[in-house]
Short mmCIF file of C-alpha atoms and ligand atoms in Angstrom, two decimals:
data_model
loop_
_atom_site.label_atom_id
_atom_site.label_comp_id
_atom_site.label_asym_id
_atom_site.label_seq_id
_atom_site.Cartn_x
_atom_site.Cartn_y
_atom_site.Cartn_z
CA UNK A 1 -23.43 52.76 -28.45
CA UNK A 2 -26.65 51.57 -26.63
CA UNK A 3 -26.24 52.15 -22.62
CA UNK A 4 -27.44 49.51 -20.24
CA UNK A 5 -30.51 51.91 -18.99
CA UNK A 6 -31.40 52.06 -22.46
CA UNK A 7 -31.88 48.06 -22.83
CA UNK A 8 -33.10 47.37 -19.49
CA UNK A 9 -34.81 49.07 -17.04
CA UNK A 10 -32.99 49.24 -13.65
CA UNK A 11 -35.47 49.14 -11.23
CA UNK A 12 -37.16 46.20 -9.59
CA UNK A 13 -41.17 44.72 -10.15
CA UNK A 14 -42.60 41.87 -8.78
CA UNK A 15 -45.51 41.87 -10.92
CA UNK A 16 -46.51 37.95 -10.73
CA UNK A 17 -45.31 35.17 -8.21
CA UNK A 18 -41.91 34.27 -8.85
CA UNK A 19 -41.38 31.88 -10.21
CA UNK A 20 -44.38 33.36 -12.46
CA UNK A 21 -46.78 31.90 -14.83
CA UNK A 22 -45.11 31.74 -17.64
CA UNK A 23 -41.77 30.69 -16.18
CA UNK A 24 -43.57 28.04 -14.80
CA UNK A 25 -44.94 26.72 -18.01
CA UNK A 26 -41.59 27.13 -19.78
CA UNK A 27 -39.75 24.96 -16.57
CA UNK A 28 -42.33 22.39 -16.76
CA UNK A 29 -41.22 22.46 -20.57
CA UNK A 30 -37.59 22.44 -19.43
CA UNK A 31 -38.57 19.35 -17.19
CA UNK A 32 -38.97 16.60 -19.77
CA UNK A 33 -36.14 17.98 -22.16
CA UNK A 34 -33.41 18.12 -19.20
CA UNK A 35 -32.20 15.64 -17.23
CA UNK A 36 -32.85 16.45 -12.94
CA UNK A 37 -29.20 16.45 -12.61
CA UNK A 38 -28.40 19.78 -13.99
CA UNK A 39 -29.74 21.67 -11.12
CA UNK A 40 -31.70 25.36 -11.27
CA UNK A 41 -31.34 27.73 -8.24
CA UNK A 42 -34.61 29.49 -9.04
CA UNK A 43 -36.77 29.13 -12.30
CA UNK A 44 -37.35 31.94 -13.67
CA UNK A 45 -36.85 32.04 -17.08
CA UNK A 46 -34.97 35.19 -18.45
CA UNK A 47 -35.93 37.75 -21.31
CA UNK A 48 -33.13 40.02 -20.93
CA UNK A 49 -31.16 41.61 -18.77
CA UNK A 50 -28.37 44.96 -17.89
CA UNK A 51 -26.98 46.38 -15.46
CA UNK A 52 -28.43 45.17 -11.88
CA UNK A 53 -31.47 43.63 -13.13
CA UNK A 54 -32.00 40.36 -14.81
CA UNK A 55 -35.74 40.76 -16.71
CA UNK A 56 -37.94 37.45 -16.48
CA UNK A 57 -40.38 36.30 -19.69
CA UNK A 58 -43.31 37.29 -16.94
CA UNK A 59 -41.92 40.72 -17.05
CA UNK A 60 -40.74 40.62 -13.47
CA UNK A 61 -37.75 42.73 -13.07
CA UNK A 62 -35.08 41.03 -10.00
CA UNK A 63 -32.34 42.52 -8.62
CA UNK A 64 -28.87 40.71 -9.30
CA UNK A 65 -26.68 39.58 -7.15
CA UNK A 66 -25.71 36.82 -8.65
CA UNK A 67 -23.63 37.56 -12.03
CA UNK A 68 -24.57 34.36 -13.12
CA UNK A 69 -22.17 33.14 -10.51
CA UNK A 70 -19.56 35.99 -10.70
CA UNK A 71 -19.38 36.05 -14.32
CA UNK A 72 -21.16 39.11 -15.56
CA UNK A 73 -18.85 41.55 -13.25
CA UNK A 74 -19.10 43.92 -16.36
CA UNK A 75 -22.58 43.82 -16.09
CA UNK A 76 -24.90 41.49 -18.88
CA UNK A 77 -24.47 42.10 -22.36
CA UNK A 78 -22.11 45.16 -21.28
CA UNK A 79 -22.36 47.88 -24.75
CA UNK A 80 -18.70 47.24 -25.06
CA UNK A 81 -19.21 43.53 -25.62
CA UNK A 82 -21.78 43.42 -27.37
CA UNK A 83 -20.32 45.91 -29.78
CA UNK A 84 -17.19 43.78 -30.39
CA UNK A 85 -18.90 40.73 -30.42
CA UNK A 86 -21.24 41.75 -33.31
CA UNK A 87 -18.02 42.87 -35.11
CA UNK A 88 -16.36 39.58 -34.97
CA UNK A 89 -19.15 37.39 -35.91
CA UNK A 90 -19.26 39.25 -39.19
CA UNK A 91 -15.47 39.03 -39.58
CA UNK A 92 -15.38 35.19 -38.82
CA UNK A 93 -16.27 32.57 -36.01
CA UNK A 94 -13.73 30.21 -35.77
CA UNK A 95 -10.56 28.88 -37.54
CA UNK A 96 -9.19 27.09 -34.36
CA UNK A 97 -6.34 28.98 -33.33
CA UNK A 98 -4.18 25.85 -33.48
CA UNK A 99 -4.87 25.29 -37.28
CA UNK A 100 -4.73 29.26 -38.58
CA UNK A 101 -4.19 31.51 -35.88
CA UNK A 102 -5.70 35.86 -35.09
CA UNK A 103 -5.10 38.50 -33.13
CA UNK A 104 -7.15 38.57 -30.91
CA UNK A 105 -6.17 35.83 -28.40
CA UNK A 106 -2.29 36.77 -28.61
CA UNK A 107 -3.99 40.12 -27.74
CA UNK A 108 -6.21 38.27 -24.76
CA UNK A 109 -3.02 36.16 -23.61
CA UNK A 110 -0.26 39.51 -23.66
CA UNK A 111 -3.20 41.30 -21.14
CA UNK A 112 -3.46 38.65 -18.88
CA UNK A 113 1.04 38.29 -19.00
CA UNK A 114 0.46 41.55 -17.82
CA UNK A 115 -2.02 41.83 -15.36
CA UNK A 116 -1.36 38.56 -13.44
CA UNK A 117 0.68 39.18 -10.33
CA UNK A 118 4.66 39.27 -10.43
CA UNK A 119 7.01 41.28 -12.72
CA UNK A 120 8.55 37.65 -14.34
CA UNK A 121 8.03 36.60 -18.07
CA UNK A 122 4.80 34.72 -18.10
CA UNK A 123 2.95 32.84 -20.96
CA UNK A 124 -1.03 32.41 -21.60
CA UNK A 125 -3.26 29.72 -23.60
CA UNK A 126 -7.05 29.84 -23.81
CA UNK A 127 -9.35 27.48 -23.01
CA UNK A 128 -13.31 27.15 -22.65
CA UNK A 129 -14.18 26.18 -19.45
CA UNK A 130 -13.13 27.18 -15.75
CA UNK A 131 -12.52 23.51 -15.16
CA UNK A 132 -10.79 23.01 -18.40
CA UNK A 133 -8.42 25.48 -17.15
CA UNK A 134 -7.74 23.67 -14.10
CA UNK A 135 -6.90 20.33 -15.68
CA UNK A 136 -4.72 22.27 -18.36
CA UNK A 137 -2.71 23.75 -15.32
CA UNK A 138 -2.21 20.40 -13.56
CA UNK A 139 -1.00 18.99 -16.88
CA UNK A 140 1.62 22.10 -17.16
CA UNK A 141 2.95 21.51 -13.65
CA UNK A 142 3.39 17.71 -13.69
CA UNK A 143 4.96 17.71 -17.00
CA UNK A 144 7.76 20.69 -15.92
CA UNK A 145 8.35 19.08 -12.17
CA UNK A 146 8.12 15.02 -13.91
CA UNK A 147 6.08 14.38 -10.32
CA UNK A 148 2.47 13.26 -10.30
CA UNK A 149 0.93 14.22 -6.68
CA UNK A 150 -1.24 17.13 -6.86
CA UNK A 151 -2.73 18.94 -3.82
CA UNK A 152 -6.50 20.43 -3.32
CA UNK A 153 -7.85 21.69 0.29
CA UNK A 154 -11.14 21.45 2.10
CA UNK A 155 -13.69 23.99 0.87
CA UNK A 156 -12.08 23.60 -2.70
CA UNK A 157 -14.19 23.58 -6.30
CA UNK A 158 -12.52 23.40 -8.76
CA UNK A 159 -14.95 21.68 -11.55
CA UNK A 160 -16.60 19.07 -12.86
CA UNK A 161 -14.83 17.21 -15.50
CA UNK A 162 -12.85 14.03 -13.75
CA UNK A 163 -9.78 16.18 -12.41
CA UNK A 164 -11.92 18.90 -11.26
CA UNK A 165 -14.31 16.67 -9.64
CA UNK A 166 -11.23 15.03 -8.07
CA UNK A 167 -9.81 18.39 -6.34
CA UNK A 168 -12.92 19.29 -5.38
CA UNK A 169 -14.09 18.94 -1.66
CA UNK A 170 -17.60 18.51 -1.54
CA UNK A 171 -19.26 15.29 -2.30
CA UNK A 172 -23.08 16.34 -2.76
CA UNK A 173 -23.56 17.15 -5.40
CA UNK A 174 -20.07 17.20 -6.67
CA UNK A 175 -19.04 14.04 -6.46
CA UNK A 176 -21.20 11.28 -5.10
CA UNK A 177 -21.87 8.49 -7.54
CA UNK A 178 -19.14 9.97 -10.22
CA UNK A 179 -16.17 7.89 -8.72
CA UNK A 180 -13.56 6.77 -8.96
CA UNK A 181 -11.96 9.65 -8.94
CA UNK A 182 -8.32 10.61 -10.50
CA UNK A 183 -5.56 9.65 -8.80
CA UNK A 184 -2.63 11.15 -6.86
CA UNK A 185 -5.06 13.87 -5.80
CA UNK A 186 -4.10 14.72 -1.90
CA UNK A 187 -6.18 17.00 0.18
CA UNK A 188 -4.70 19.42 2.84
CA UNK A 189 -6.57 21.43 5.46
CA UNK A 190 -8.02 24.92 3.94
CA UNK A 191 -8.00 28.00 6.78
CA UNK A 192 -10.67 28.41 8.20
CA UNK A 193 -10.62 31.78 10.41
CA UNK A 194 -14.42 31.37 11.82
CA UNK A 195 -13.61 28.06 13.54
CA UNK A 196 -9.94 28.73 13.72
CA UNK A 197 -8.99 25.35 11.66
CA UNK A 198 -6.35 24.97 8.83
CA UNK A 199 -3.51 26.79 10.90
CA UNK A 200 -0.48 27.08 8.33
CA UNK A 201 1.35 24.64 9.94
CA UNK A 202 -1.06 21.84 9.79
CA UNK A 203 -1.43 22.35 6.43
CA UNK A 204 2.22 22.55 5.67
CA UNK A 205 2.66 19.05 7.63
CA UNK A 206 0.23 17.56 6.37
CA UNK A 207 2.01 18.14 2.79
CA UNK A 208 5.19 17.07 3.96
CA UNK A 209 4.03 14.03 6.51
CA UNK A 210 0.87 12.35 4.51
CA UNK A 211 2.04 13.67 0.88
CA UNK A 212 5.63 14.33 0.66
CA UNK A 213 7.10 17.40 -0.90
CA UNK A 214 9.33 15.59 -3.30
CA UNK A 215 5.62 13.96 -5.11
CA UNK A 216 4.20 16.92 -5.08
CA UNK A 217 3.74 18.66 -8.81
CA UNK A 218 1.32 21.54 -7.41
CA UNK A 219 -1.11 22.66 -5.15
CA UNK A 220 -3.92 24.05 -6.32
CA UNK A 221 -5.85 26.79 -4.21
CA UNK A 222 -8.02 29.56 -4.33
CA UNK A 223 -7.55 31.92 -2.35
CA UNK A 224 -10.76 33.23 -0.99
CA UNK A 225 -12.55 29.46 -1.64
CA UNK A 226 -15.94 30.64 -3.46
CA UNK A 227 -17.70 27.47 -3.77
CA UNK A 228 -17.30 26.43 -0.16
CA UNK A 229 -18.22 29.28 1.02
CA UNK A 230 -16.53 32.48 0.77
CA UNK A 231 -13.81 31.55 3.19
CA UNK A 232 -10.85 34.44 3.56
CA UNK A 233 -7.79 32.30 4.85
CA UNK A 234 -6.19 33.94 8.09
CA UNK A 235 -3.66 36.66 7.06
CA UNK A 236 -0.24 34.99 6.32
CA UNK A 237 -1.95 31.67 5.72
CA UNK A 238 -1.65 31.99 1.50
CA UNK A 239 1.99 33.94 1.56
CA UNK A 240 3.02 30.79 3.49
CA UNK A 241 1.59 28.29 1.64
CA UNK A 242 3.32 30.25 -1.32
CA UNK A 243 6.60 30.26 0.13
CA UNK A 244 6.42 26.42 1.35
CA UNK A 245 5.92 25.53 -2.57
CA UNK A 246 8.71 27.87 -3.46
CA UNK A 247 11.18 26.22 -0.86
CA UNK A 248 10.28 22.75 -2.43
CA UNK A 249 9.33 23.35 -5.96
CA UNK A 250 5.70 22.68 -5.86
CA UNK A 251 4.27 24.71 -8.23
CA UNK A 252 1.30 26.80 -6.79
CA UNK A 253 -1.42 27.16 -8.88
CA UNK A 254 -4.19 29.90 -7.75
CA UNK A 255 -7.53 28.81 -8.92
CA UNK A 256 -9.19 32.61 -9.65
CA UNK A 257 -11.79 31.45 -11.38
CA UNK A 258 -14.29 32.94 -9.20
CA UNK A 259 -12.02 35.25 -7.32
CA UNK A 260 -10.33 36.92 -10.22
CA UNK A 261 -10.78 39.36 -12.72
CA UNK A 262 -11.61 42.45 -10.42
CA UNK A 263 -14.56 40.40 -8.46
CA UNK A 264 -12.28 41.56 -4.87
CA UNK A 265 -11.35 44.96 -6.21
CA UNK A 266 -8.02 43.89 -7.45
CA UNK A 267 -7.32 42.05 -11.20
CA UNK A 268 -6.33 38.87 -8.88
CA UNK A 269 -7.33 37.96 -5.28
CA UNK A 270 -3.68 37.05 -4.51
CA UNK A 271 -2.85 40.46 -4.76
CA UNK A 272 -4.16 41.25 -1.66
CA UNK A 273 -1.67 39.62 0.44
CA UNK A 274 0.92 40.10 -2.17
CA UNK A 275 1.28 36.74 -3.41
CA UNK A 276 2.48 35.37 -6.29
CA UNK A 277 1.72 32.12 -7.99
CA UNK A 278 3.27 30.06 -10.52
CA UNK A 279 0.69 29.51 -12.51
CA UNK A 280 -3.35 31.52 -12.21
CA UNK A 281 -6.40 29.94 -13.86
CA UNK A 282 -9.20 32.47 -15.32
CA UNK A 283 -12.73 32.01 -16.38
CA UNK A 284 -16.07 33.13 -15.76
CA UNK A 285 -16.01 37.23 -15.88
CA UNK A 286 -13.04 37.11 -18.33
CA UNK A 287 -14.84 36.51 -21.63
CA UNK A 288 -17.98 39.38 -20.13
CA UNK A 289 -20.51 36.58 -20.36
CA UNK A 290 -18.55 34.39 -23.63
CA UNK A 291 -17.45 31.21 -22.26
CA UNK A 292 -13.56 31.34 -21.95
CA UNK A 293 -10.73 30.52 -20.17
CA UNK A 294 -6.67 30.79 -19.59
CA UNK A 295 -4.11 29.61 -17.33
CA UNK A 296 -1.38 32.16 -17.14
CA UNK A 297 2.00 30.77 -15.58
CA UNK A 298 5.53 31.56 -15.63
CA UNK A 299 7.29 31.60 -18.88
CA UNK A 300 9.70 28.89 -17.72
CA UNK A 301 7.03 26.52 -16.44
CA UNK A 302 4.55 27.01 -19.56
CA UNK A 303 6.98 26.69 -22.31
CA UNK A 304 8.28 23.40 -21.26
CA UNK A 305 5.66 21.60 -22.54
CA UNK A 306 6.19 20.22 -26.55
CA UNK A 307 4.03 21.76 -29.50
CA UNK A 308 0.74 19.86 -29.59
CA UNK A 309 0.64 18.83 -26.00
CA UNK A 310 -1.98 22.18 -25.64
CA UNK A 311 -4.97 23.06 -26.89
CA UNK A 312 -8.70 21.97 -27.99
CA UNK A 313 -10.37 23.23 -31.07
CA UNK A 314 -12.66 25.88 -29.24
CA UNK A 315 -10.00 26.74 -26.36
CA UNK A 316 -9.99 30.92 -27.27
CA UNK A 317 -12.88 31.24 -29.51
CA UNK A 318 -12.60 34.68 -31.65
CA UNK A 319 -16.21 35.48 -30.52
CA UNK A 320 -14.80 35.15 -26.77
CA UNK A 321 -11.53 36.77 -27.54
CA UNK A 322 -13.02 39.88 -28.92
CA UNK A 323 -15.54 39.79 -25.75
CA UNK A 324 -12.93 39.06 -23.12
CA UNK A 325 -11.10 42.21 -24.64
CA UNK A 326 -13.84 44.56 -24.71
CA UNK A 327 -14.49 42.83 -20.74
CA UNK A 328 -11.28 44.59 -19.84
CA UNK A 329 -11.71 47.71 -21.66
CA UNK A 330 -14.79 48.27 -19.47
CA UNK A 331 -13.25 47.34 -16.22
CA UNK A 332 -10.68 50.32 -17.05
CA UNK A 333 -13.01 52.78 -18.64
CA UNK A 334 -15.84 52.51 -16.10
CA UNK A 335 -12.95 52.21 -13.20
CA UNK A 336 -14.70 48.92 -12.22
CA UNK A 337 -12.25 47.99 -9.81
CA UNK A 338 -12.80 50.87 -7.60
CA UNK A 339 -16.34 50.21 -8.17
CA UNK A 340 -15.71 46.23 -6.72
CA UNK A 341 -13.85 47.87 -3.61
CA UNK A 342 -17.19 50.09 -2.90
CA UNK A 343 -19.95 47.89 -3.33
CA UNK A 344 -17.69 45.86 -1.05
CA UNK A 345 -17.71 48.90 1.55
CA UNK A 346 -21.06 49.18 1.41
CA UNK A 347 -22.30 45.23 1.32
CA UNK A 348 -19.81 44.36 4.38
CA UNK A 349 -20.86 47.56 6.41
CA UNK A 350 -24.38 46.16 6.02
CA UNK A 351 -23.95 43.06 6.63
CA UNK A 352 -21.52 43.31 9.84
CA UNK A 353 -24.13 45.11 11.29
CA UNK A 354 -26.49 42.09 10.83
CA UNK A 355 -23.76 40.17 12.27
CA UNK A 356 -23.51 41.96 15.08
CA UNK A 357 -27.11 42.27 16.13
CA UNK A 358 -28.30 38.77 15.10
CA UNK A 359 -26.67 35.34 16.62
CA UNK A 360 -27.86 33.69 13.74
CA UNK A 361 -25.40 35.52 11.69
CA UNK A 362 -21.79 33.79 12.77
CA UNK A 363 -19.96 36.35 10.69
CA UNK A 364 -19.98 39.28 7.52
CA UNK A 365 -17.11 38.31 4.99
CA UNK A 366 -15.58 38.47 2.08
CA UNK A 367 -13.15 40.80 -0.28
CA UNK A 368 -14.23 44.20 -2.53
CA UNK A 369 -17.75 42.57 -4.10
CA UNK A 370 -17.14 39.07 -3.22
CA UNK A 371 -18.75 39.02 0.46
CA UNK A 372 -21.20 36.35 1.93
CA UNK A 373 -22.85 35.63 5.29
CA UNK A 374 -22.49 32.28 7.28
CA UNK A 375 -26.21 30.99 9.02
CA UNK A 376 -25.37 29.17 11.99
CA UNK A 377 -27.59 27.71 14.70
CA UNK A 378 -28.28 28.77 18.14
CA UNK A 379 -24.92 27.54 19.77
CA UNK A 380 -22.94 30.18 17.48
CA UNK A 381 -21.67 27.49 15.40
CA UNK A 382 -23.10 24.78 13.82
CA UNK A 383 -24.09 25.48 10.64
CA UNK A 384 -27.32 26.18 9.75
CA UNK A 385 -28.38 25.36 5.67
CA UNK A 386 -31.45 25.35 6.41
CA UNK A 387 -31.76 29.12 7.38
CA UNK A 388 -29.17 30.27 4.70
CA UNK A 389 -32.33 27.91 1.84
CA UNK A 390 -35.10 30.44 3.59
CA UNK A 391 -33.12 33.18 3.54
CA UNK A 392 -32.23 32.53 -0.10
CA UNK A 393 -36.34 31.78 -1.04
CA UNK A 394 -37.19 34.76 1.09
CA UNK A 395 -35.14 37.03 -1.06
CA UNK A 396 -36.48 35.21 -4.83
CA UNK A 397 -39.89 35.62 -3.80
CA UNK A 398 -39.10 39.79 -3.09
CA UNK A 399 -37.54 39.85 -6.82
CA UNK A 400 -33.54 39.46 -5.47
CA UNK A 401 -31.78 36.66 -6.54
CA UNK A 402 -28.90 35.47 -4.31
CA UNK A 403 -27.11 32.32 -3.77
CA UNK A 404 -25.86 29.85 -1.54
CA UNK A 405 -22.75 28.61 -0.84
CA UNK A 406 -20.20 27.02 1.72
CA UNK A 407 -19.49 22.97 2.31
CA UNK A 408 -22.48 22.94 4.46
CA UNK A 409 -24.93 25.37 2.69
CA UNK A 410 -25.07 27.38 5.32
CA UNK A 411 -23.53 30.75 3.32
CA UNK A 412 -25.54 33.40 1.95
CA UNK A 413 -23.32 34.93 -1.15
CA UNK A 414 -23.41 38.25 -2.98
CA UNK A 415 -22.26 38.71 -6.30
CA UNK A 416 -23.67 41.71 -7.73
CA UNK A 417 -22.48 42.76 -11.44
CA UNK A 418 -19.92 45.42 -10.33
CA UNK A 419 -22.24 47.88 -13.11
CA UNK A 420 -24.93 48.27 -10.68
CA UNK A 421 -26.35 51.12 -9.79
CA UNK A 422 -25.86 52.37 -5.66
CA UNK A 423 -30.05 52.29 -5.28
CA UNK A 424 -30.43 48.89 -6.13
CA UNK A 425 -27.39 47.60 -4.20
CA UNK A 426 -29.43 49.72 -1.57
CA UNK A 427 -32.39 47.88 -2.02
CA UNK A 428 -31.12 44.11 -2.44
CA UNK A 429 -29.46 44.06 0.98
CA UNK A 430 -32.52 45.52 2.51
CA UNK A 431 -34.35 43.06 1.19
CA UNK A 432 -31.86 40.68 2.43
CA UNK A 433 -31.79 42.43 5.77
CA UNK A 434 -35.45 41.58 6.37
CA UNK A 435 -35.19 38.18 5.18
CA UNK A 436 -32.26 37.79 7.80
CA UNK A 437 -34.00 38.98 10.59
CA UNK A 438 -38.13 37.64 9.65
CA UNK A 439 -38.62 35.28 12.46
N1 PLZ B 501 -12.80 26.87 -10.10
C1 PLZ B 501 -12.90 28.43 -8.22
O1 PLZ B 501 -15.65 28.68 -8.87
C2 PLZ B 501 -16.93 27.32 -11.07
C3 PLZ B 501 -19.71 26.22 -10.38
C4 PLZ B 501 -21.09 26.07 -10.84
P1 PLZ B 501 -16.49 26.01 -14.87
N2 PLZ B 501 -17.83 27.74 -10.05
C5 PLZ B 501 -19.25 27.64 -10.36
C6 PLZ B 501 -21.50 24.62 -10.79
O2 PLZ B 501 -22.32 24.29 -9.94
O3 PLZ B 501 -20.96 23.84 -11.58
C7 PLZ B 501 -15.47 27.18 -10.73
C8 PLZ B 501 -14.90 27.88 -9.63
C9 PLZ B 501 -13.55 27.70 -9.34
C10 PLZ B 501 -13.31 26.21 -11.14
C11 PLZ B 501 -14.65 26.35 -11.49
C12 PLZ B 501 -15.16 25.59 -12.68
O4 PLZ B 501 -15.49 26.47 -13.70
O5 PLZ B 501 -16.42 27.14 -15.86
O6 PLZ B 501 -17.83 25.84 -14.25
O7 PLZ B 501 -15.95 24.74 -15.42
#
C-alpha cells in the first residue's frame, strides 16, 4: 500500500502567487461554465493532494486546514480508501440497495449502531448528502410523534435543500431570495458562552411559550454549531436541552455532520457532555472523501416508518460504503482520535495565547481539532468580519488555507485533516499567528 508521503509531498512551497497562473486561467475557465452562485473560498485549482498538503496545478504546495470543510479527517485519498475503493469499482458500482441489496452498507449501518452514543438498539439508513440526512431525520421524527413543529436554533446550518435551508439561521447566503421557506420550522435561542446569550432556560421557554411542547416532533441541534461559528454551548446547556425533549417526547436530533466522526476527539461531539440523542445525522468525513450520509436513531423511532417511505437510488453508494468502511478502519489503526484530541492541545494552546495578548482576538475555542478564533472590534465585542476576510487572505497568500465561519463572519476556523504531520500543524498556526497580529 502507497503511504501518503509517497503521493504527496508534505511540506509547503509558494512557488507562484496564489492564486497562480495557471489557476487563474483555469478559474477564468470555471467563470463562464459556473454560475456566480456556487461560491469558491480561494481559487486555486488542485492537482492532488495527502496528508496536510493540498498540491495546486501551479505546483504550489498549501498547508490544510481545511479538510475540505471537515471532511477529509482521514486525510485525502487516505491508502486505506483508496485501496477499497479501487476494489469495489471492479466488483460493481451500483445496484441501488433498495432494488438488490450488499454488504457493505449493512456493514456501514451495524458500525455506526455501534458507535453512536447510548447502549439502546438503534437502526441506520444511508443517504448522500449531509442535508439529505437532515430532511430524512425530520421525516423519521414527525412520522413516529404524528406532530409537525420542528425546532432549529440561532447559529444553526443545517443545508441547503428546502428543509435545510429552512433550519438554517443565516440568511446571506443561505437563504435570501430562496423563500418561502418550509413550514412549522421554529427557531429557539442557541448558547452562546462569549456573549452569555441562549441561557437554558430561555431556550427551554421559548419551546414551551412561542412553540409548544405538545407540536413539537424534534429539535434539531448541533452541538458545537460549525457553520455559525464554532460555538461550544455553556456546560449543561445540551444535557438540558436533552432532558427537556425526553420529559416531553420531542425527539432530539444531533446534527454531527460537521462535529462527528472523530473531528472533537470523540466518534460524536455529544459524547463530551454525555448526551444522548434520539436520532444523529452523519456526513462529510464518514465516506473519507465519498459523498455519503446516515441518520442513526433509536430502533423504536426508525422502524416505525412503512417499507418504501426511505430511501433514494444513490442513498449508500457501494463505492461510498466500501470508503466509509476503510474511513473507520483508519481512524482505529492510526489511533486518529487521540490524534484529534492533540492537534486540539496544540491548536488551542496557540491560539489562547493569541487571545490573551491581542484584544482583537475575543476568544480561542473549540473541541479536539475542531477549534476557531472569533475577530472582534476594538470594544471587545462587536464582531469584526472584516479582520477574520484579511486574516483568512493573509494566510492563502502564505500557502495555508483556512476558513471562515460564524453568523457574522467574524470566525477564523481550523480544520486540519487529523493525518497531518506535527511540523506542518507547527507551521500553519504560525503563519496564522502573524497574520493575527500584522497590523
Ligand atoms: N449540517 C452541521 O455543517 C454542511 C456547508 C458548505 P451537505 N456544512 C458545509 C456550504 O456552504 O454549503 C453541513 C453541516 C451541518 C448539515 C450540513 C449539510 O451538509 O453535505 O453540504 O448537504
Amino acid at each position: 500500500m502507497k503511504t501518503t508521503t509517497d503521493r504527496v509531498p508534505q511540506n509547503r512551497l509558494v512557488r507562484t502567487e496564489i492564486p497562480g497562473p495557471r489557476s487563474r486561467e483555469l478559474m477564468a475557465r470555471r467563470n463562464t461554465a459556473i454560475p456566480a452562485g456556487v461560491g469558491t473560498t480561494l481559487g486555486v485549482f488542485v492537482a492532488r493532494a495527502g496528508g496536510g498538503i493540498i498540491e495546486d496545478v501551479d505546483g504550489n504546495r498549501l498547508i490544510d486546514f481545511a479538510s475540505g470543510i471537515s471532511v477529509t479527517n482521514v486525510g485525502n485519498s487516505a491508502p486505506r480508501v483508496v485501496a477499497a475503493v479501487t476494489e469495489q469499482v471492479e466488483l460493481f458500482t451500483h445496484t441501488c440497495f433498495q432494488v438488490t441489496p450488499y454488504l457493505g452498507y449493512v456493514e456501514v449501518c451495524e458500525r455506526l449502531n455501534q458507535l453512536a452514543p447510548g447502549a439502546h438498539e438503534k437502526r441506520t439508513f444511508l443517504m448522500n448528502s449531509g442535508a439529505e440526512a437532515v430532511e430524512n431525520a425530520v421525516k423519521v421524527a414527525r412520522y413516529a410523534t404524528g406532530r409537525s413543529a420542528v425546532v432549529a436554533f440561532d447559529h444553526g446550518f443545517h443545508g441547503r435543500t428546502l428543509m435545510g435551508m429552512s433550519l438554517t439561521g443565516k440568511a446571506m447566503p443561505y437563504k435570501q431570495g430562496f423563500g418561502p421557506f418550509a413550514p412549522e420550522v421554529y427557531r429557539a435561542p442557541y448558547s452562546d458562552p462569549l456573549r452569555g446569550t441562549g441561557k437554558l432556560a430561555q431556550t427551554i421557554d421559548t419551546l414551551e411559550t412561542m412553540v409548544g411542547a405538545a407540536s413539537i416532533a424534534c429539535v434539531v441541534v448541533e452541538p458545537i454549531a460549525g457553520e455559525g461559528g464554532f460555538v461550544v454551548p455553556e456546560p449543561g446547556w445540551l444535557p438540558g436541552l436533552a432532558q427537556w425533549c425526553a420529559a416531553h417526547g420531542v425527539v432530539l436530533v444531533a446534527d454531527e455532520i460537521q462535529s462527528g466522526f472523530g473531528r472533537t476527539g470523540t466518534w460524536f461531539a455529544c459524547e463530551h457532555e454525555g448526551v444522548v440523542p434520539d436520532i444523529v445525522t452523519t456526513a462529510k468525513s464518514l465516506g473519507g472523501g465519498l459523498p455519503i450520509s446516515a441518520v442513526t436513531g433509536r430502533a423504536d423511532l426508525m422502524d416505525k416508518v412503512h417499507p418504501g417511505g426511505l430511501g433514494g437510488t444513490f442513498g449508500g453508494n457501494p463505492l461510498a460504503c466500501a470508503a466509509a468502511l476503510a474511513a473507520f478502519d483508519t481512524m482505529e489503526t492510526e489511533s486518529l482520535l487521540e490524534r484529534a484530541r492533540r492537534i486540539g492541545t496544540v491548536m488551542l494552546d496557540r491560539l489562547g495565547a493569541m487571545a490573551a495578548s491581542n484584544p482583537a482576538v475575543a476568544e480561542a475555542r473549540g473541541r479536539g481539532a475542531m477549534v476557531a478564533i472569533e475577530l472582534v472590534g476594538p470594544d471587545g465585542t462587536t464582531p469584526d468580519k472584516g479582520a477574520a476576510a484579511r486574516v483568512a487572505a493573509a494566510c492563502h497568500a502564505q500557502g495555508l488555507l483556512v476558513l471562515s465561519a460564524g453568523t457574522y463572519g467574524n470566525v477564523v476556523r481550523l480544520l486540519p485533516p487529523l493525518v497531518i504531520p506535527d511540523d506542518l500543524l507547527d507551521e500553519g498556526l504560525g503563519i496564522l499567528e502573524a497574520a493575527v497580529s500584522a497590523p
